[in-house]
Amino acid sequence: MVGISDVRRAREVIASHIYRAPLLSARQLGERIGATAFLKAENLQRTGSFKPRGATYAVATMSEADRKGGIVTMSAGNAAQAIAYAGRSVGAR
């Protein structure tokens, strides 16, 4: 189970590598669903999605030996971009 302490630790690890995306009010959506709604603008990340958050944490917390071995990924989209970005940002091949 992931607890608040895990989230706080991850935030510390990725903070210098990830853009702090704004939270935007979504008035029209809120009116449609009958609630206050907000959208997190993760499309403003360098890779255009939220995926660098998890990828950066995963790569940054790898052992130095594992990072030196390099990272291989298989994806046709956002996940591969996120892992490539994460690897570059922490100095992994």
JSON list of N, CA and C in Angstrom, two decimals, residues 6-64:
[
{"chain": "A", "resi": 6, "resn": "ASP", "atom": "N", "xyz": [5.16, 7.83, 1.41]},
{"chain": "A", "resi": 6, "resn": "ASP", "atom": "CA", "xyz": [5.69, 7.40, 0.11]},
{"chain": "A", "resi": 6, "resn": "ASP", "atom": "C", "xyz": [5.53, 8.51, -0.92]},
{"chain": "A", "resi": 7, "resn": "VAL", "atom": "N", "xyz": [4.38, 9.16, -0.91]},
{"chain": "A", "resi": 7, "resn": "VAL", "atom": "CA", "xyz": [4.11, 10.25, -1.86]},
{"chain": "A", "resi": 7, "resn": "VAL", "atom": "C", "xyz": [5.06, 11.41, -1.59]},
{"chain": "A", "resi": 8, "resn": "ARG", "atom": "N", "xyz": [5.26, 11.74, -0.34]},
{"chain": "A", "resi": 8, "resn": "ARG", "atom": "CA", "xyz": [6.17, 12.84, 0.00]},
{"chain": "A", "resi": 8, "resn": "ARG", "atom": "C", "xyz": [7.61, 12.53, -0.40]},
{"chain": "A", "resi": 9, "resn": "ARG", "atom": "N", "xyz": [8.02, 11.29, -0.21]},
{"chain": "A", "resi": 9, "resn": "ARG", "atom": "CA", "xyz": [9.37, 10.89, -0.61]},
{"chain": "A", "resi": 9, "resn": "ARG", "atom": "C", "xyz": [9.52, 11.00, -2.13]},
{"chain": "A", "resi": 10, "resn": "ALA", "atom": "N", "xyz": [8.53, 10.52, -2.86]},
{"chain": "A", "resi": 10, "resn": "ALA", "atom": "CA", "xyz": [8.59, 10.60, -4.32]},
{"chain": "A", "resi": 10, "resn": "ALA", "atom": "C", "xyz": [8.65, 12.05, -4.77]},
{"chain": "A", "resi": 11, "resn": "ARG", "atom": "N", "xyz": [7.88, 12.91, -4.13]},
{"chain": "A", "resi": 11, "resn": "ARG", "atom": "CA", "xyz": [7.88, 14.33, -4.50]},
{"chain": "A", "resi": 11, "resn": "ARG", "atom": "C", "xyz": [9.28, 14.92, -4.35]},
{"chain": "A", "resi": 12, "resn": "GLU", "atom": "N", "xyz": [9.97, 14.56, -3.26]},
{"chain": "A", "resi": 12, "resn": "GLU", "atom": "CA", "xyz": [11.33, 15.06, -3.05]},
{"chain": "A", "resi": 12, "resn": "GLU", "atom": "C", "xyz": [12.29, 14.56, -4.12]},
{"chain": "A", "resi": 13, "resn": "VAL", "atom": "N", "xyz": [12.13, 13.29, -4.51]},
{"chain": "A", "resi": 13, "resn": "VAL", "atom": "CA", "xyz": [13.03, 12.69, -5.51]},
{"chain": "A", "resi": 13, "resn": "VAL", "atom": "C", "xyz": [12.84, 13.33, -6.88]},
{"chain": "A", "resi": 14, "resn": "ILE", "atom": "N", "xyz": [11.61, 13.60, -7.29]},
{"chain": "A", "resi": 14, "resn": "ILE", "atom": "CA", "xyz": [11.36, 14.07, -8.66]},
{"chain": "A", "resi": 14, "resn": "ILE", "atom": "C", "xyz": [11.28, 15.59, -8.79]},
{"chain": "A", "resi": 15, "resn": "ALA", "atom": "N", "xyz": [11.23, 16.31, -7.69]},
{"chain": "A", "resi": 15, "resn": "ALA", "atom": "CA", "xyz": [10.95, 17.75, -7.73]},
{"chain": "A", "resi": 15, "resn": "ALA", "atom": "C", "xyz": [11.85, 18.54, -8.68]},
{"chain": "A", "resi": 16, "resn": "SER", "atom": "N", "xyz": [13.12, 18.24, -8.72]},
{"chain": "A", "resi": 16, "resn": "SER", "atom": "CA", "xyz": [14.03, 19.02, -9.56]},
{"chain": "A", "resi": 16, "resn": "SER", "atom": "C", "xyz": [13.98, 18.62, -11.04]},
{"chain": "A", "resi": 17, "resn": "HIS", "atom": "N", "xyz": [13.24, 17.57, -11.36]},
{"chain": "A", "resi": 17, "resn": "HIS", "atom": "CA", "xyz": [13.18, 17.07, -12.74]},
{"chain": "A", "resi": 17, "resn": "HIS", "atom": "C", "xyz": [11.82, 17.29, -13.41]},
{"chain": "A", "resi": 18, "resn": "ILE", "atom": "N", "xyz": [10.81, 17.62, -12.63]},
{"chain": "A", "resi": 18, "resn": "ILE", "atom": "CA", "xyz": [9.44, 17.67, -13.12]},
{"chain": "A", "resi": 18, "resn": "ILE", "atom": "C", "xyz": [8.88, 19.07, -12.99]},
{"chain": "A", "resi": 19, "resn": "TYR", "atom": "N", "xyz": [8.17, 19.52, -14.01]},
{"chain": "A", "resi": 19, "resn": "TYR", "atom": "CA", "xyz": [7.49, 20.81, -13.98]},
{"chain": "A", "resi": 19, "resn": "TYR", "atom": "C", "xyz": [6.28, 20.71, -13.05]},
{"chain": "A", "resi": 20, "resn": "ARG", "atom": "N", "xyz": [6.11, 21.67, -12.18]},
{"chain": "A", "resi": 20, "resn": "ARG", "atom": "CA", "xyz": [4.95, 21.68, -11.30]},
{"chain": "A", "resi": 20, "resn": "ARG", "atom": "C", "xyz": [3.77, 22.26, -12.07]},
{"chain": "A", "resi": 21, "resn": "ALA", "atom": "N", "xyz": [2.99, 21.36, -12.67]},
{"chain": "A", "resi": 21, "resn": "ALA", "atom": "CA", "xyz": [1.90, 21.75, -13.55]},
{"chain": "A", "resi": 21, "resn": "ALA", "atom": "C", "xyz": [0.78, 22.43, -12.76]},
{"chain": "A", "resi": 22, "resn": "PRO", "atom": "N", "xyz": [0.18, 23.46, -13.37]},
{"chain": "A", "resi": 22, "resn": "PRO", "atom": "CA", "xyz": [-0.90, 24.16, -12.68]},
{"chain": "A", "resi": 22, "resn": "PRO", "atom": "C", "xyz": [-2.20, 23.36, -12.64]},
{"chain": "A", "resi": 23, "resn": "LEU", "atom": "N", "xyz": [-3.02, 23.69, -11.68]},
{"chain": "A", "resi": 23, "resn": "LEU", "atom": "CA", "xyz": [-4.36, 23.13, -11.55]},
{"chain": "A", "resi": 23, "resn": "LEU", "atom": "C", "xyz": [-5.31, 24.20, -12.07]},
{"chain": "A", "resi": 24, "resn": "LEU", "atom": "N", "xyz": [-6.08, 23.86, -13.09]},
{"chain": "A", "resi": 24, "resn": "LEU", "atom": "CA", "xyz": [-6.94, 24.85, -13.76]},
{"chain": "A", "resi": 24, "resn": "LEU", "atom": "C", "xyz": [-8.40, 24.59, -13.45]},
{"chain": "A", "resi": 25, "resn": "SER", "atom": "N", "xyz": [-9.13, 25.64, -13.22]},
{"chain": "A", "resi": 25, "resn": "SER", "atom": "CA", "xyz": [-10.57, 25.53, -12.99]},
{"chain": "A", "resi": 25, "resn": "SER", "atom": "C", "xyz": [-11.25, 25.10, -14.29]},
{"chain": "A", "resi": 26, "resn": "ALA", "atom": "N", "xyz": [-12.18, 24.17, -14.18]},
{"chain": "A", "resi": 26, "resn": "ALA", "atom": "CA", "xyz": [-12.93, 23.68, -15.35]},
{"chain": "A", "resi": 26, "resn": "ALA", "atom": "C", "xyz": [-14.42, 23.97, -15.11]},
{"chain": "A", "resi": 27, "resn": "ARG", "atom": "N", "xyz": [-14.78, 25.22, -15.25]},
{"chain": "A", "resi": 27, "resn": "ARG", "atom": "CA", "xyz": [-16.13, 25.66, -14.92]},
{"chain": "A", "resi": 27, "resn": "ARG", "atom": "C", "xyz": [-17.20, 24.93, -15.72]},
{"chain": "A", "resi": 28, "resn": "GLN", "atom": "N", "xyz": [-17.02, 24.83, -17.03]},
{"chain": "A", "resi": 28, "resn": "GLN", "atom": "CA", "xyz": [-18.04, 24.17, -17.85]},
{"chain": "A", "resi": 28, "resn": "GLN", "atom": "C", "xyz": [-18.18, 22.69, -17.49]},
{"chain": "A", "resi": 29, "resn": "LEU", "atom": "N", "xyz": [-17.07, 22.02, -17.27]},
{"chain": "A", "resi": 29, "resn": "LEU", "atom": "CA", "xyz": [-17.14, 20.62, -16.84]},
{"chain": "A", "resi": 29, "resn": "LEU", "atom": "C", "xyz": [-17.85, 20.52, -15.50]},
{"chain": "A", "resi": 30, "resn": "GLY", "atom": "N", "xyz": [-17.50, 21.39, -14.58]},
{"chain": "A", "resi": 30, "resn": "GLY", "atom": "CA", "xyz": [-18.14, 21.40, -13.27]},
{"chain": "A", "resi": 30, "resn": "GLY", "atom": "C", "xyz": [-19.64, 21.58, -13.36]},
{"chain": "A", "resi": 31, "resn": "GLU", "atom": "N", "xyz": [-20.09, 22.46, -14.26]},
{"chain": "A", "resi": 31, "resn": "GLU", "atom": "CA", "xyz": [-21.52, 22.67, -14.44]},
{"chain": "A", "resi": 31, "resn": "GLU", "atom": "C", "xyz": [-22.19, 21.40, -14.97]},
{"chain": "A", "resi": 32, "resn": "ARG", "atom": "N", "xyz": [-21.52, 20.71, -15.87]},
{"chain": "A", "resi": 32, "resn": "ARG", "atom": "CA", "xyz": [-22.09, 19.47, -16.45]},
{"chain": "A", "resi": 32, "resn": "ARG", "atom": "C", "xyz": [-22.22, 18.36, -15.43]},
{"chain": "A", "resi": 33, "resn": "ILE", "atom": "N", "xyz": [-21.26, 18.28, -14.51]},
{"chain": "A", "resi": 33, "resn": "ILE", "atom": "CA", "xyz": [-21.28, 17.18, -13.55]},
{"chain": "A", "resi": 33, "resn": "ILE", "atom": "C", "xyz": [-21.87, 17.58, -12.19]},
{"chain": "A", "resi": 34, "resn": "GLY", "atom": "N", "xyz": [-22.18, 18.86, -12.05]},
{"chain": "A", "resi": 34, "resn": "GLY", "atom": "CA", "xyz": [-22.78, 19.33, -10.81]},
{"chain": "A", "resi": 34, "resn": "GLY", "atom": "C", "xyz": [-21.82, 19.38, -9.65]},
{"chain": "A", "resi": 35, "resn": "ALA", "atom": "N", "xyz": [-20.57, 19.70, -9.92]},
{"chain": "A", "resi": 35, "resn": "ALA", "atom": "CA", "xyz": [-19.56, 19.78, -8.88]},
{"chain": "A", "resi": 35, "resn": "ALA", "atom": "C", "xyz": [-18.49, 20.77, -9.30]},
{"chain": "A", "resi": 36, "resn": "THR", "atom": "N", "xyz": [-17.63, 21.14, -8.38]},
{"chain": "A", "resi": 36, "resn": "THR", "atom": "CA", "xyz": [-16.48, 21.96, -8.74]},
{"chain": "A", "resi": 36, "resn": "THR", "atom": "C", "xyz": [-15.45, 21.03, -9.37]},
{"chain": "A", "resi": 37, "resn": "ALA", "atom": "N", "xyz": [-14.94, 21.41, -10.53]},
{"chain": "A", "resi": 37, "resn": "ALA", "atom": "CA", "xyz": [-14.00, 20.55, -11.25]},
{"chain": "A", "resi": 37, "resn": "ALA", "atom": "C", "xyz": [-12.72, 21.31, -11.57]},
{"chain": "A", "resi": 38, "resn": "PHE", "atom": "N", "xyz": [-11.62, 20.60, -11.52]},
{"chain": "A", "resi": 38, "resn": "PHE", "atom": "CA", "xyz": [-10.32, 21.16, -11.88]},
{"chain": "A", "resi": 38, "resn": "PHE", "atom": "C", "xyz": [-9.60, 20.18, -12.79]},
{"chain": "A", "resi": 39, "resn": "LEU", "atom": "N", "xyz": [-8.73, 20.69, -13.62]},
{"chain": "A", "resi": 39, "resn": "LEU", "atom": "CA", "xyz": [-7.90, 19.86, -14.50]},
{"chain": "A", "resi": 39, "resn": "LEU", "atom": "C", "xyz": [-6.44, 20.17, -14.21]},
{"chain": "A", "resi": 40, "resn": "LYS", "atom": "N", "xyz": [-5.64, 19.13, -14.08]},
{"chain": "A", "resi": 40, "resn": "LYS", "atom": "CA", "xyz": [-4.21, 19.29, -13.85]},
{"chain": "A", "resi": 40, "resn": "LYS", "atom": "C", "xyz": [-3.55, 19.33, -15.23]},
{"chain": "A", "resi": 41, "resn": "ALA", "atom": "N", "xyz": [-2.84, 20.39, -15.54]},
{"chain": "A", "resi": 41, "resn": "ALA", "atom": "CA", "xyz": [-2.29, 20.61, -16.88]},
{"chain": "A", "resi": 41, "resn": "ALA", "atom": "C", "xyz": [-0.98, 19.85, -17.09]},
{"chain": "A", "resi": 42, "resn": "GLU", "atom": "N", "xyz": [-1.04, 18.54, -16.99]},
{"chain": "A", "resi": 42, "resn": "GLU", "atom": "CA", "xyz": [0.15, 17.69, -17.16]},
{"chain": "A", "resi": 42, "resn": "GLU", "atom": "C", "xyz": [0.64, 17.70, -18.61]},
{"chain": "A", "resi": 43, "resn": "ASN", "atom": "N", "xyz": [-0.19, 18.15, -19.53]},
{"chain": "A", "resi": 43, "resn": "ASN", "atom": "CA", "xyz": [0.26, 18.27, -20.92]},
{"chain": "A", "resi": 43, "resn": "ASN", "atom": "C", "xyz": [1.39, 19.29, -21.05]},
{"chain": "A", "resi": 44, "resn": "LEU", "atom": "N", "xyz": [1.64, 20.07, -20.02]},
{"chain": "A", "resi": 44, "resn": "LEU", "atom": "CA", "xyz": [2.73, 21.05, -20.05]},
{"chain": "A", "resi": 44, "resn": "LEU", "atom": "C", "xyz": [4.07, 20.46, -19.63]},
{"chain": "A", "resi": 45, "resn": "GLN", "atom": "N", "xyz": [4.07, 19.19, -19.21]},
{"chain": "A", "resi": 45, "resn": "GLN", "atom": "CA", "xyz": [5.35, 18.51, -18.94]},
{"chain": "A", "resi": 45, "resn": "GLN", "atom": "C", "xyz": [6.15, 18.45, -20.24]},
{"chain": "A", "resi": 46, "resn": "ARG", "atom": "N", "xyz": [7.45, 18.31, -20.14]},
{"chain": "A", "resi": 46, "resn": "ARG", "atom": "CA", "xyz": [8.30, 18.27, -21.36]},
{"chain": "A", "resi": 46, "resn": "ARG", "atom": "C", "xyz": [7.87, 17.19, -22.33]},
{"chain": "A", "resi": 47, "resn": "THR", "atom": "N", "xyz": [7.35, 16.09, -21.82]},
{"chain": "A", "resi": 47, "resn": "THR", "atom": "CA", "xyz": [6.94, 14.99, -22.71]},
{"chain": "A", "resi": 47, "resn": "THR", "atom": "C", "xyz": [5.46, 15.04, -23.06]},
{"chain": "A", "resi": 48, "resn": "GLY", "atom": "N", "xyz": [4.72, 16.01, -22.52]},
{"chain": "A", "resi": 48, "resn": "GLY", "atom": "CA", "xyz": [3.31, 16.17, -22.87]},
{"chain": "A", "resi": 48, "resn": "GLY", "atom": "C", "xyz": [2.33, 15.30, -22.11]},
{"chain": "A", "resi": 49, "resn": "SER", "atom": "N", "xyz": [2.79, 14.64, -21.04]},
{"chain": "A", "resi": 49, "resn": "SER", "atom": "CA", "xyz": [1.88, 13.80, -20.26]},
{"chain": "A", "resi": 49, "resn": "SER", "atom": "C", "xyz": [2.34, 13.73, -18.81]},
{"chain": "A", "resi": 50, "resn": "PHE", "atom": "N", "xyz": [1.57, 13.05, -17.98]},
{"chain": "A", "resi": 50, "resn": "PHE", "atom": "CA", "xyz": [1.90, 12.88, -16.57]},
{"chain": "A", "resi": 50, "resn": "PHE", "atom": "C", "xyz": [2.96, 11.81, -16.35]},
{"chain": "A", "resi": 51, "resn": "LYS", "atom": "N", "xyz": [3.26, 11.02, -17.34]},
{"chain": "A", "resi": 51, "resn": "LYS", "atom": "CA", "xyz": [4.10, 9.83, -17.16]},
{"chain": "A", "resi": 51, "resn": "LYS", "atom": "C", "xyz": [5.53, 10.09, -16.69]},
{"chain": "A", "resi": 52, "resn": "PRO", "atom": "N", "xyz": [6.13, 11.24, -16.94]},
{"chain": "A", "resi": 52, "resn": "PRO", "atom": "CA", "xyz": [7.49, 11.44, -16.41]},
{"chain": "A", "resi": 52, "resn": "PRO", "atom": "C", "xyz": [7.57, 11.39, -14.89]},
{"chain": "A", "resi": 53, "resn": "ARG", "atom": "N", "xyz": [6.46, 11.61, -14.21]},
{"chain": "A", "resi": 53, "resn": "ARG", "atom": "CA", "xyz": [6.49, 11.56, -12.74]},
{"chain": "A", "resi": 53, "resn": "ARG", "atom": "C", "xyz": [6.90, 10.18, -12.26]},
{"chain": "A", "resi": 54, "resn": "GLY", "atom": "N", "xyz": [6.20, 9.16, -12.68]},
{"chain": "A", "resi": 54, "resn": "GLY", "atom": "CA", "xyz": [6.51, 7.80, -12.25]},
{"chain": "A", "resi": 54, "resn": "GLY", "atom": "C", "xyz": [7.81, 7.29, -12.83]},
{"chain": "A", "resi": 55, "resn": "ALA", "atom": "N", "xyz": [8.06, 7.62, -14.09]},
{"chain": "A", "resi": 55, "resn": "ALA", "atom": "CA", "xyz": [9.29, 7.15, -14.73]},
{"chain": "A", "resi": 55, "resn": "ALA", "atom": "C", "xyz": [10.51, 7.77, -14.07]},
{"chain": "A", "resi": 56, "resn": "THR", "atom": "N", "xyz": [10.46, 9.04, -13.75]},
{"chain": "A", "resi": 56, "resn": "THR", "atom": "CA", "xyz": [11.59, 9.70, -13.10]},
{"chain": "A", "resi": 56, "resn": "THR", "atom": "C", "xyz": [11.84, 9.11, -11.73]},
{"chain": "A", "resi": 57, "resn": "TYR", "atom": "N", "xyz": [10.78, 8.86, -11.00]},
{"chain": "A", "resi": 57, "resn": "TYR", "atom": "CA", "xyz": [10.96, 8.26, -9.67]},
{"chain": "A", "resi": 57, "resn": "TYR", "atom": "C", "xyz": [11.58, 6.87, -9.80]},
{"chain": "A", "resi": 58, "resn": "ALA", "atom": "N", "xyz": [11.08, 6.07, -10.73]},
{"chain": "A", "resi": 58, "resn": "ALA", "atom": "CA", "xyz": [11.58, 4.71, -10.90]},
{"chain": "A", "resi": 58, "resn": "ALA", "atom": "C", "xyz": [13.06, 4.71, -11.29]},
{"chain": "A", "resi": 59, "resn": "VAL", "atom": "N", "xyz": [13.44, 5.55, -12.24]},
{"chain": "A", "resi": 59, "resn": "VAL", "atom": "CA", "xyz": [14.83, 5.58, -12.70]},
{"chain": "A", "resi": 59, "resn": "VAL", "atom": "C", "xyz": [15.74, 6.20, -11.64]},
{"chain": "A", "resi": 60, "resn": "ALA", "atom": "N", "xyz": [15.28, 7.25, -10.99]},
{"chain": "A", "resi": 60, "resn": "ALA", "atom": "CA", "xyz": [16.11, 7.93, -9.98]},
{"chain": "A", "resi": 60, "resn": "ALA", "atom": "C", "xyz": [16.37, 7.05, -8.76]},
{"chain": "A", "resi": 61, "resn": "THR", "atom": "N", "xyz": [15.49, 6.13, -8.47]},
{"chain": "A", "resi": 61, "resn": "THR", "atom": "CA", "xyz": [15.67, 5.28, -7.29]},
{"chain": "A", "resi": 61, "resn": "THR", "atom": "C", "xyz": [16.29, 3.93, -7.63]},
{"chain": "A", "resi": 62, "resn": "MET", "atom": "N", "xyz": [16.67, 3.72, -8.89]},
{"chain": "A", "resi": 62, "resn": "MET", "atom": "CA", "xyz": [17.41, 2.51, -9.27]},
{"chain": "A", "resi": 62, "resn": "MET", "atom": "C", "xyz": [18.79, 2.55, -8.65]},
{"chain": "A", "resi": 63, "resn": "SER", "atom": "N", "xyz": [19.38, 1.41, -8.46]},
{"chain": "A", "resi": 63, "resn": "SER", "atom": "CA", "xyz": [20.77, 1.38, -7.96]},
{"chain": "A", "resi": 63, "resn": "SER", "atom": "C", "xyz": [21.68, 1.95, -9.05]},
{"chain": "A", "resi": 64, "resn": "GLU", "atom": "N", "xyz": [22.82, 2.46, -8.62]},
{"chain": "A", "resi": 64, "resn": "GLU", "atom": "CA", "xyz": [23.78, 3.02, -9.57]},
{"chain": "A", "resi": 64, "resn": "GLU", "atom": "C", "xyz": [24.24, 1.95, -10.57]}
]
